[in-house]
mmCIF file of C-alpha atoms in Angstrom:
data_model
loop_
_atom_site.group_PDB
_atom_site.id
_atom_site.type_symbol
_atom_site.label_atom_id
_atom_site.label_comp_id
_atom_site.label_asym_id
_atom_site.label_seq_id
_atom_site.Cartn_x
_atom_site.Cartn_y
_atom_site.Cartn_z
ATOM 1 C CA UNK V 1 45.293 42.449 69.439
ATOM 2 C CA UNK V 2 43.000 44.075 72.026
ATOM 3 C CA UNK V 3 39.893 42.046 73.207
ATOM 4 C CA UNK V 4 37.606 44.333 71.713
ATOM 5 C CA UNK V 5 39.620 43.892 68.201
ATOM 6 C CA UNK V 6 39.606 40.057 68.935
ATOM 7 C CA UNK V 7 35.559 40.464 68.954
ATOM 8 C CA UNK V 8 35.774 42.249 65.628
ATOM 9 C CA UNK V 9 37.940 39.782 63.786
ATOM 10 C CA UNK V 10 37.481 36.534 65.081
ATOM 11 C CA UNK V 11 38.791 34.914 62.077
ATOM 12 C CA UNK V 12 42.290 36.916 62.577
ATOM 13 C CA UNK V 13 42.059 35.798 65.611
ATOM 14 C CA UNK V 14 41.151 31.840 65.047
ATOM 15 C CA UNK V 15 44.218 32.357 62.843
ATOM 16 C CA UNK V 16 46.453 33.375 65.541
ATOM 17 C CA UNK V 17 45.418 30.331 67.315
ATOM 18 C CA UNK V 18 45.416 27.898 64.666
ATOM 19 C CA UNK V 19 48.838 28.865 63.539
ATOM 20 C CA UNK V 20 50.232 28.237 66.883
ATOM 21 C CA UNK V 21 48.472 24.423 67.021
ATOM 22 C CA UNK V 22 49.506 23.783 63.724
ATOM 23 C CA UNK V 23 53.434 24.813 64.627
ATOM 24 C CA UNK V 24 52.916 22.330 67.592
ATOM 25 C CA UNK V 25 51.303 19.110 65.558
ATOM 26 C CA UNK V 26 53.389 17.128 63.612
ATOM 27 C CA UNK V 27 50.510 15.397 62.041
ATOM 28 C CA UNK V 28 48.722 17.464 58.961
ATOM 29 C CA UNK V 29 45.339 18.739 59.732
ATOM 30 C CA UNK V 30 42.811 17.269 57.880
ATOM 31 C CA UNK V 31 39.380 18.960 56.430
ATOM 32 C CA UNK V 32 36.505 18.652 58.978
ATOM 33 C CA UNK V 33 34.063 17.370 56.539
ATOM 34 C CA UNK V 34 34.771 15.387 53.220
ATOM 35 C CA UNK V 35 31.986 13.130 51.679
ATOM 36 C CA UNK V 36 32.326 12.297 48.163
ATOM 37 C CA UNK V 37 29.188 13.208 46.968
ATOM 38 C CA UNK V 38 27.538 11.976 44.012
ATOM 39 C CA UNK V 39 27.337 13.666 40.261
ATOM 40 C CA UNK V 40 23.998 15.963 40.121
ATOM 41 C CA UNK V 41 20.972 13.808 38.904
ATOM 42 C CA UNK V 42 19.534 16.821 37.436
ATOM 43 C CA UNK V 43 22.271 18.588 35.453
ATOM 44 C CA UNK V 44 21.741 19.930 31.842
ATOM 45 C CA UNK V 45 23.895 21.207 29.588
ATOM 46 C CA UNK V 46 24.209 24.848 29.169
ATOM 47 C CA UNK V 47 24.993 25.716 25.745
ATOM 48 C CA UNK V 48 27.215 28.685 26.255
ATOM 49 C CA UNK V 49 30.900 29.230 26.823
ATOM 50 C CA UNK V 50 30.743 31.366 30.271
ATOM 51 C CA UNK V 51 28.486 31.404 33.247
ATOM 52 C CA UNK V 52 28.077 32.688 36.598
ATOM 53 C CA UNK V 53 27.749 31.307 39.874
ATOM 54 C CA UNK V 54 27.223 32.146 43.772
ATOM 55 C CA UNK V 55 27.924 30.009 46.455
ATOM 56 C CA UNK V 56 28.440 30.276 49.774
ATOM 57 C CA UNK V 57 30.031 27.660 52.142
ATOM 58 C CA UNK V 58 32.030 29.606 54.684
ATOM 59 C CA UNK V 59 34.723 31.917 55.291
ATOM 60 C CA UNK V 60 35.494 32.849 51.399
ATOM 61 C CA UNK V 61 38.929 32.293 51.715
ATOM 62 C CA UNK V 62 38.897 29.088 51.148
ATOM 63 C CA UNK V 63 35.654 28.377 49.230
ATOM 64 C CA UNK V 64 37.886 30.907 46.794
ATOM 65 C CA UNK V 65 40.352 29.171 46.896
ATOM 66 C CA UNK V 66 39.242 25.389 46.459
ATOM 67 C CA UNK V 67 37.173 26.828 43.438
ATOM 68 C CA UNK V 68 39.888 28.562 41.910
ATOM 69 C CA UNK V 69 41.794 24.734 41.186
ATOM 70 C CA UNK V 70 38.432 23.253 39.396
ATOM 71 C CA UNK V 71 38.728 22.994 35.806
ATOM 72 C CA UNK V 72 36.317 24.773 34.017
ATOM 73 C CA UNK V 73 36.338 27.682 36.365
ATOM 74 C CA UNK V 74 37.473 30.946 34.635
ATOM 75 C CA UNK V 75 37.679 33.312 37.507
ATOM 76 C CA UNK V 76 36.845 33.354 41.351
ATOM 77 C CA UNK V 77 36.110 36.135 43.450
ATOM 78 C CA UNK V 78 35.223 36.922 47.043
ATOM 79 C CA UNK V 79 32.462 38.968 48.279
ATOM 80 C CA UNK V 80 29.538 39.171 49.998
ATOM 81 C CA UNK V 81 25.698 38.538 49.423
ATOM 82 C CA UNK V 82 22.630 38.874 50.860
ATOM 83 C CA UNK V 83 22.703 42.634 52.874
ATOM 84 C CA UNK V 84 22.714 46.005 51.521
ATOM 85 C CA UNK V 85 25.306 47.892 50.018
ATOM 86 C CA UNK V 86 25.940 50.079 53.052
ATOM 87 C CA UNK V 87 27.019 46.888 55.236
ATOM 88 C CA UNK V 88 29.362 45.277 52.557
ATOM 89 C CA UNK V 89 32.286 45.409 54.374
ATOM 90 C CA UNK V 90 34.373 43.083 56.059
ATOM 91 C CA UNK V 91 33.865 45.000 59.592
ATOM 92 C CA UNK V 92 30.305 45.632 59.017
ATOM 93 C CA UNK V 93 29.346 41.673 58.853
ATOM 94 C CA UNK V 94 30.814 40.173 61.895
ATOM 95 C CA UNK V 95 27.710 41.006 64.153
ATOM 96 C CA UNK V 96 25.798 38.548 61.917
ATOM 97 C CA UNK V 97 22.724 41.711 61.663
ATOM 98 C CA UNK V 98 24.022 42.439 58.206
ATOM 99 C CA UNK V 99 22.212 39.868 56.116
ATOM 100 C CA UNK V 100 25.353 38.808 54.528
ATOM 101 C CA UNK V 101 27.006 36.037 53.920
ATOM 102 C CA UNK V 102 30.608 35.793 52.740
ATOM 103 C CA UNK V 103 30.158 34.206 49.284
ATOM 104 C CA UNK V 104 32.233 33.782 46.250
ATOM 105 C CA UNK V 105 31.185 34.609 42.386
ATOM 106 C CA UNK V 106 32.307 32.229 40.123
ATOM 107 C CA UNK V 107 32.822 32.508 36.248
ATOM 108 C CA UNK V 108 32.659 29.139 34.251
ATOM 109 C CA UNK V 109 32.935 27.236 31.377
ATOM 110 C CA UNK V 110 29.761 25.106 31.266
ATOM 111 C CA UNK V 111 31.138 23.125 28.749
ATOM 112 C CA UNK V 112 34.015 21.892 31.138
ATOM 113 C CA UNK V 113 32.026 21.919 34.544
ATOM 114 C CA UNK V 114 28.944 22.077 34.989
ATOM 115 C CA UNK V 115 26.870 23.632 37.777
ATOM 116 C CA UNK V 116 26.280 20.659 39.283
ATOM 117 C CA UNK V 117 29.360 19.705 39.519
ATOM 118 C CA UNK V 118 30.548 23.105 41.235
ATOM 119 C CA UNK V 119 27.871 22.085 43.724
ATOM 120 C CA UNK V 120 29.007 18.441 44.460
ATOM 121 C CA UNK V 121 32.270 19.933 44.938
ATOM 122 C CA UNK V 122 31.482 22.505 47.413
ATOM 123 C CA UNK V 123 29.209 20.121 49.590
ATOM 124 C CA UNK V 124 31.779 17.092 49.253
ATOM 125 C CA UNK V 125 35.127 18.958 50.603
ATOM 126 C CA UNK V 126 34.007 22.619 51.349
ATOM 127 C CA UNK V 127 31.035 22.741 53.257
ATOM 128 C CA UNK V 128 29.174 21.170 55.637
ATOM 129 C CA UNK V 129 25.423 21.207 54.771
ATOM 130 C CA UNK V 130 24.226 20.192 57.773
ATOM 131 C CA UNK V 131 25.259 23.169 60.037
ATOM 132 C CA UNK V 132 23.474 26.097 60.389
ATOM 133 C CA UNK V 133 25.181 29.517 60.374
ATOM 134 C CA UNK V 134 28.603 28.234 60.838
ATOM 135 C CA UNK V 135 31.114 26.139 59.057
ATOM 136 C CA UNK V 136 34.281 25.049 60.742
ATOM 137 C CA UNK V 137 35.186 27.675 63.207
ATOM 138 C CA UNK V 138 33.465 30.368 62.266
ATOM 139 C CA UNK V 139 29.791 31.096 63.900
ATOM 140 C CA UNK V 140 27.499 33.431 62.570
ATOM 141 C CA UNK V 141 24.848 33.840 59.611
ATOM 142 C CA UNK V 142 27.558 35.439 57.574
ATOM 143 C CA UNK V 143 29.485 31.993 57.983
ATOM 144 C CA UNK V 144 26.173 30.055 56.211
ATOM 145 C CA UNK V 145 26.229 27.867 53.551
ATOM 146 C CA UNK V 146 23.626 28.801 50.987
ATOM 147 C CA UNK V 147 22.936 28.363 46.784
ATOM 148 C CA UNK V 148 22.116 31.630 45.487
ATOM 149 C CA UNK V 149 20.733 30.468 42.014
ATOM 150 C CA UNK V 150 21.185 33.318 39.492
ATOM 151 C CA UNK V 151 18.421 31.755 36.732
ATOM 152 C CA UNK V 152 15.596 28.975 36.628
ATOM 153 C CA UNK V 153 17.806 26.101 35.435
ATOM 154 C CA UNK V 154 20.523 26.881 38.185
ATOM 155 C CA UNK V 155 17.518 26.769 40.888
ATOM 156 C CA UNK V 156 15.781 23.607 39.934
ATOM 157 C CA UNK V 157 19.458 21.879 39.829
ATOM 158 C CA UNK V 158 20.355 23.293 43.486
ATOM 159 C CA UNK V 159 16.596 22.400 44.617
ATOM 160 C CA UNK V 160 17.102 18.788 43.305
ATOM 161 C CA UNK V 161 20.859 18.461 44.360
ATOM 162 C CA UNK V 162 20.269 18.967 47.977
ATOM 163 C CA UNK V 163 16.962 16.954 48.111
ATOM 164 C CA UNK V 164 19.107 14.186 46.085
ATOM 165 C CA UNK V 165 22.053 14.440 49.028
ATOM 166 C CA UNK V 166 19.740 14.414 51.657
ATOM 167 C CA UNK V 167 17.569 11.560 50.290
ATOM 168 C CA UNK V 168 20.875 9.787 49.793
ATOM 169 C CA UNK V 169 21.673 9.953 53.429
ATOM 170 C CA UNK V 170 25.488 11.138 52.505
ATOM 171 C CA UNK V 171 25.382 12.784 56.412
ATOM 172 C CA UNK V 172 24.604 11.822 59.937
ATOM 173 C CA UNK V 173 21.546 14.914 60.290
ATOM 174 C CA UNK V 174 19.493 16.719 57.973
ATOM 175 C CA UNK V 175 20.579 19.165 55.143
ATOM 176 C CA UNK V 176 19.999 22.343 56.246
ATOM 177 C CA UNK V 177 21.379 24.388 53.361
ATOM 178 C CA UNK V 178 18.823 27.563 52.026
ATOM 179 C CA UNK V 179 18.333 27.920 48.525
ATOM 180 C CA UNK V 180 18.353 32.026 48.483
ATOM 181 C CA UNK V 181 17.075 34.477 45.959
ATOM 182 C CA UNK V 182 19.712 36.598 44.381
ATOM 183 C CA UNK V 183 20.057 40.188 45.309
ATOM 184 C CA UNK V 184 23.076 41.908 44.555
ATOM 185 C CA UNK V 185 27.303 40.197 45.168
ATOM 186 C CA UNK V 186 29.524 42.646 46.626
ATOM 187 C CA UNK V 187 32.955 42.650 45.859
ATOM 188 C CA UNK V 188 34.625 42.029 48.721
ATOM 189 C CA UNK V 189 37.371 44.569 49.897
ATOM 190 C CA UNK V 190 41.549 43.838 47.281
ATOM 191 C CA UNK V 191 43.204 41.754 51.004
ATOM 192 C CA UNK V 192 40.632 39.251 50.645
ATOM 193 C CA UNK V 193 40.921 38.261 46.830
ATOM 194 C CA UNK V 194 42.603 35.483 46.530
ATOM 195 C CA UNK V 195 43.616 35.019 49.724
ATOM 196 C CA UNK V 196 44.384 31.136 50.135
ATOM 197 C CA UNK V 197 46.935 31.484 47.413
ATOM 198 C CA UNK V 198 49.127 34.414 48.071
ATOM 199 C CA UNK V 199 48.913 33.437 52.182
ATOM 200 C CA UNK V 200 49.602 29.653 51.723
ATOM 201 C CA UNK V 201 51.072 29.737 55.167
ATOM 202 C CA UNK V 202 49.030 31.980 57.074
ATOM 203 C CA UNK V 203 47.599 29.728 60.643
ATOM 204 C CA UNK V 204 44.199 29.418 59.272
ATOM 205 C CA UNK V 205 44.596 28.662 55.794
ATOM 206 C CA UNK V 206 46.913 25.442 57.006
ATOM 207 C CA UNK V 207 44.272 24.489 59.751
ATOM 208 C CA UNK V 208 41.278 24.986 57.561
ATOM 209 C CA UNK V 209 41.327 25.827 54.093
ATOM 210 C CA UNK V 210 44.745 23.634 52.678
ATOM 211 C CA UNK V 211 43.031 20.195 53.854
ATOM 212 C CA UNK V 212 39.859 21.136 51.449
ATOM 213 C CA UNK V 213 42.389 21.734 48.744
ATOM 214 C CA UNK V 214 44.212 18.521 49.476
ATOM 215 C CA UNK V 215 40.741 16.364 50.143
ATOM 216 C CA UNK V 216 39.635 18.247 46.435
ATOM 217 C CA UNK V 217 42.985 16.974 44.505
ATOM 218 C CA UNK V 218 42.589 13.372 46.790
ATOM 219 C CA UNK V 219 38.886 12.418 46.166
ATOM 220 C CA UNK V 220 38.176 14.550 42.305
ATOM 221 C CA UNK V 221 41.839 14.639 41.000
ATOM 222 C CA UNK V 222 40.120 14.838 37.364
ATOM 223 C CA UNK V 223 38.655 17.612 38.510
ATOM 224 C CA UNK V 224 41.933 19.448 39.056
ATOM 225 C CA UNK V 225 43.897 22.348 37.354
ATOM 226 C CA UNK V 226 47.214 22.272 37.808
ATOM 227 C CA UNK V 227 47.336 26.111 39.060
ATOM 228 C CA UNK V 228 44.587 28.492 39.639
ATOM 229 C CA UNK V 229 42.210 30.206 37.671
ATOM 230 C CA UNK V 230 43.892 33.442 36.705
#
């Protein structure tokens, strides 16, 4: 890869890199940030069979991907949120001037998991809500962390879940996660759906995204399906 191409893709290239640590360490690497958070205060039921959520907490590969092993969870898909349609492409975000952010939209059965419960899992092994525009070792406002309620209910239970976790004083500094207004979720281009599980072995996904899966199954193994949402 040529420098300039290195600039483009970071992640490819924090892949690159990671793979070659992870051949070296005998050791497992283990997720950067796990907190068992707990259950949503604020939390009612939703009287339907499906609904739809967007979260961001990172490079979508592995939000995707820890999501896709919650039970409840119907489907998972990557994309991005928060720009235009022009700039919703994976090239087009990596400057950070898009407005993006690489999210994930989630179909669920409320009756099985709730939205709270989506959130307690992406702030206990996912994401980090006390960094700004990064997460792990990705930098950049597409990298954020951010609840991007799609309805009243969903907002009130994100606004109350991070003042809860914050008042709760789960993390060393403040939560700095944005509650953002919904504009449109852009499917994000067929080689990033589903990434985590048809690349189990790929240098990032072992260095970053498998300990999240391993810290979901170790600290909510209730929570757990034993294969991914289809």
């Amino acid at each position: 890869m040529t420098q300039s191409g290195a600039a483009r893709f970071p992640r490819l290239l924090a892949a690159v890199v990671a793979g070659s640590i992870v051949a070296q360490c005998a050791a497992p690497a283990q997720a950067e940030s796990v907190v068992k958070l707990p259950p949503a205060k604020l939390d009612p039921a939703v009287n339907a069979k499906r609904a739809t959520a967007v979260l961001a907490g990172g490079c979508f590969w592995g939000v995707e991907g820890v999501f896709e092993r919650v039970k409840g969870v119907i489907s998972v898909e990557s994309g991005y949120h928060g720009g235009s349609a022009a700039t919703a492409k994976y090239e087009l975000t990596h400057d950070g001037k898009s407005g993006h952010a690489e999210a994930v939209r989630i179909v669920y059965d409320p009756t099985q998991v709730s939205y709270g419960t989506l959130l307690r899992v992406l702030f206990s092994v996912i994401a980090d809500p006390t960094l700004k525009n990064r997460q792990g070792p990705d930098v950049g406002s597409q990298y954020r962390a951010a609840i991007v309620p799609l309805d009243a209910t969903q907002r009130q239970v994100a606004t109350a879940y991070l003042a809860q976790i914050g008042q709760g004083r789960y993390f060393d500094k403040p939560i700095v996660v944005p509650v953002e207004s919904y504009k449109q979720f852009y499917r994000a281009e067929a080689n990033h759906q589903d990434f985590m599980r048809r690349n189990p072995s790929n240098g990032y996904i072992v260095r970053w995204d498998a300990p999240k899966l391993a810290a979901l199954k170790r600290l909510f193994p209730d929570m757990v399906r034993p294969t991914s949402a289809p």
